[in-house]
Amino acid sequence: LNFNGDIFNKPETIENAISHLKKLQGKTHELITSIAVISKDKQVVETVVSKMTMKELSDEQIERYVVSDEPLWSCGAYKLETQGIALFDQIECPDHSSIIGLPLIALSKILPEFGIDVL
């Protein structure tokens, strides 16, 4: 996750998660996800950039979210697949699956280049 030139990784502790969310709240950041598919003959790399605008949040809301959803192993300290979606005002993303893990749209476009039929 890229925010004002700072790279946010998985917070791993409650204190770090709260700190990350306090910095992100009320602002827009970029979540960058990449995938690489490699064979002995070819390499394809695709990067998906999501623009994430977080709501203005109180310290109490942030702390309550972190304790209840435990996003300690999620980049940015939020999990969109659970309660974390409520933290956001707007999300601009060409591939929603890239936010929660593997960019599946990108993967489904790459695999046929390697002779793998995805349907």
GROMACS .gro file of C-alpha atoms in nm:
model
  119
    1LEU     CA    1   0.000   0.000   0.000
    2ASN     CA    2   0.139   0.338  -0.104
    3PHE     CA    3   0.038   0.648   0.091
    4ASN     CA    4   0.226   0.977   0.058
    5GLY     CA    5   0.538   0.788  -0.043
    6ASP     CA    6   0.519   0.557   0.259
    7ILE     CA    7   0.476   0.185   0.204
    8PHE     CA    8   0.238   0.016   0.450
    9ASN     CA    9   0.279  -0.357   0.502
   10LYS     CA   10   0.076  -0.593   0.719
   11PRO     CA   11   0.058  -0.431   1.063
   12GLU     CA   12   0.100  -0.753   1.270
   13THR     CA   13   0.005  -0.577   1.597
   14ILE     CA   14  -0.307  -0.397   1.718
   15GLU     CA   15  -0.103  -0.083   1.784
   16ASN     CA   16   0.036  -0.078   1.428
   17ALA     CA   17  -0.309  -0.143   1.279
   18ILE     CA   18  -0.458   0.149   1.472
   19SER     CA   19  -0.168   0.371   1.367
   20HIS     CA   20  -0.210   0.276   0.998
   21LEU     CA   21  -0.583   0.347   1.001
   22LYS     CA   22  -0.538   0.680   1.181
   23LYS     CA   23  -0.302   0.790   0.903
   24LEU     CA   24  -0.530   0.665   0.624
   25GLN     CA   25  -0.867   0.784   0.756
   26GLY     CA   26  -1.023   1.069   0.561
   27LYS     CA   27  -0.772   1.035   0.278
   28THR     CA   28  -0.714   0.852  -0.052
   29HIS     CA   29  -0.437   0.596  -0.089
   30GLU     CA   30  -0.325   0.345  -0.353
   31LEU     CA   31  -0.329  -0.028  -0.300
   32ILE     CA   32  -0.092  -0.194  -0.548
   33THR     CA   33  -0.120  -0.564  -0.625
   34SER     CA   34   0.094  -0.750  -0.879
   35ILE     CA   35   0.092  -1.097  -1.027
   36ALA     CA   36   0.360  -1.276  -1.226
   37VAL     CA   37   0.311  -1.589  -1.432
   38ILE     CA   38   0.636  -1.745  -1.547
   39SER     CA   39   0.729  -2.044  -1.763
   40LYS     CA   40   1.062  -2.145  -1.908
   41ASP     CA   41   0.974  -1.953  -2.226
   42LYS     CA   42   0.771  -1.658  -2.107
   43GLN     CA   43   0.707  -1.417  -1.823
   44VAL     CA   44   0.401  -1.194  -1.785
   45VAL     CA   45   0.363  -0.943  -1.502
   46GLU     CA   46   0.046  -0.744  -1.438
   47THR     CA   47  -0.005  -0.473  -1.176
   48VAL     CA   48  -0.343  -0.349  -1.054
   49VAL     CA   49  -0.368  -0.013  -0.878
   50SER     CA   50  -0.674   0.059  -0.664
   51LYS     CA   51  -0.757   0.408  -0.538
   52MET     CA   52  -0.914   0.375  -0.194
   53THR     CA   53  -1.083   0.670  -0.020
   54MET     CA   54  -1.137   0.609   0.348
   55LYS     CA   55  -1.408   0.780   0.555
   56GLU     CA   56  -1.332   1.025   0.832
   57LEU     CA   57  -1.320   0.803   1.140
   58SER     CA   58  -1.300   0.869   1.511
   59ASP     CA   59  -1.031   0.708   1.724
   60GLU     CA   60  -1.306   0.503   1.888
   61GLN     CA   61  -1.434   0.372   1.553
   62ILE     CA   62  -1.083   0.276   1.446
   63GLU     CA   63  -1.007   0.095   1.771
   64ARG     CA   64  -1.342  -0.084   1.768
   65TYR     CA   65  -1.286  -0.195   1.407
   66VAL     CA   66  -0.935  -0.327   1.474
   67VAL     CA   67  -1.045  -0.523   1.782
   68SER     CA   68  -1.352  -0.674   1.614
   69ASP     CA   69  -1.215  -0.751   1.264
   70GLU     CA   70  -0.852  -0.823   1.359
   71PRO     CA   71  -0.690  -0.700   1.034
   72LEU     CA   72  -0.338  -0.764   1.162
   73TRP     CA   73  -0.232  -0.971   0.860
   74SER     CA   74  -0.396  -0.750   0.597
   75CYS     CA   75  -0.204  -0.484   0.411
   76GLY     CA   76  -0.335  -0.143   0.514
   77ALA     CA   77  -0.494  -0.285   0.830
   78TYR     CA   78  -0.835  -0.349   0.674
   79LYS     CA   79  -1.024  -0.647   0.533
   80LEU     CA   80  -1.275  -0.552   0.264
   81GLU     CA   81  -1.422  -0.902   0.260
   82THR     CA   82  -1.554  -0.849   0.615
   83GLN     CA   83  -1.627  -0.533   0.816
   84GLY     CA   84  -1.353  -0.328   0.650
   85ILE     CA   85  -1.573  -0.228   0.357
   86ALA     CA   86  -1.758   0.007   0.596
   87LEU     CA   87  -1.436   0.210   0.639
   88PHE     CA   88  -1.452   0.343   0.283
   89ASP     CA   89  -1.638   0.619   0.100
   90GLN     CA   90  -1.513   0.522  -0.245
   91ILE     CA   91  -1.306   0.256  -0.419
   92GLU     CA   92  -1.184   0.284  -0.778
   93CYS     CA   93  -1.048  -0.047  -0.899
   94PRO     CA   94  -1.045  -0.241  -1.227
   95ASP     CA   95  -1.031  -0.576  -1.043
   96HIS     CA   96  -1.191  -0.595  -0.697
   97SER     CA   97  -1.034  -0.937  -0.631
   98SER     CA   98  -0.691  -0.769  -0.635
   99ILE     CA   99  -0.781  -0.579  -0.318
  100ILE     CA  100  -0.844  -0.893  -0.115
  101GLY     CA  101  -0.572  -1.107  -0.268
  102LEU     CA  102  -0.506  -1.249  -0.613
  103PRO     CA  103  -0.609  -1.029  -0.909
  104LEU     CA  104  -0.833  -1.286  -1.076
  105ILE     CA  105  -0.933  -1.078  -1.380
  106ALA     CA  106  -0.566  -1.021  -1.464
  107LEU     CA  107  -0.489  -1.389  -1.408
  108SER     CA  108  -0.775  -1.499  -1.635
  109LYS     CA  109  -0.632  -1.278  -1.912
  110ILE     CA  110  -0.275  -1.404  -1.865
  111LEU     CA  111  -0.334  -1.780  -1.845
  112PRO     CA  112  -0.450  -1.820  -2.210
  113GLU     CA  113  -0.113  -1.674  -2.313
  114PHE     CA  114   0.035  -1.987  -2.152
  115GLY     CA  115  -0.208  -2.221  -2.329
  116ILE     CA  116  -0.442  -2.258  -2.030
  117ASP     CA  117  -0.814  -2.234  -2.110
  118VAL     CA  118  -0.986  -2.065  -1.817
  119LEU     CA  119  -1.342  -2.150  -1.922
   0.00000   0.00000   0.00000
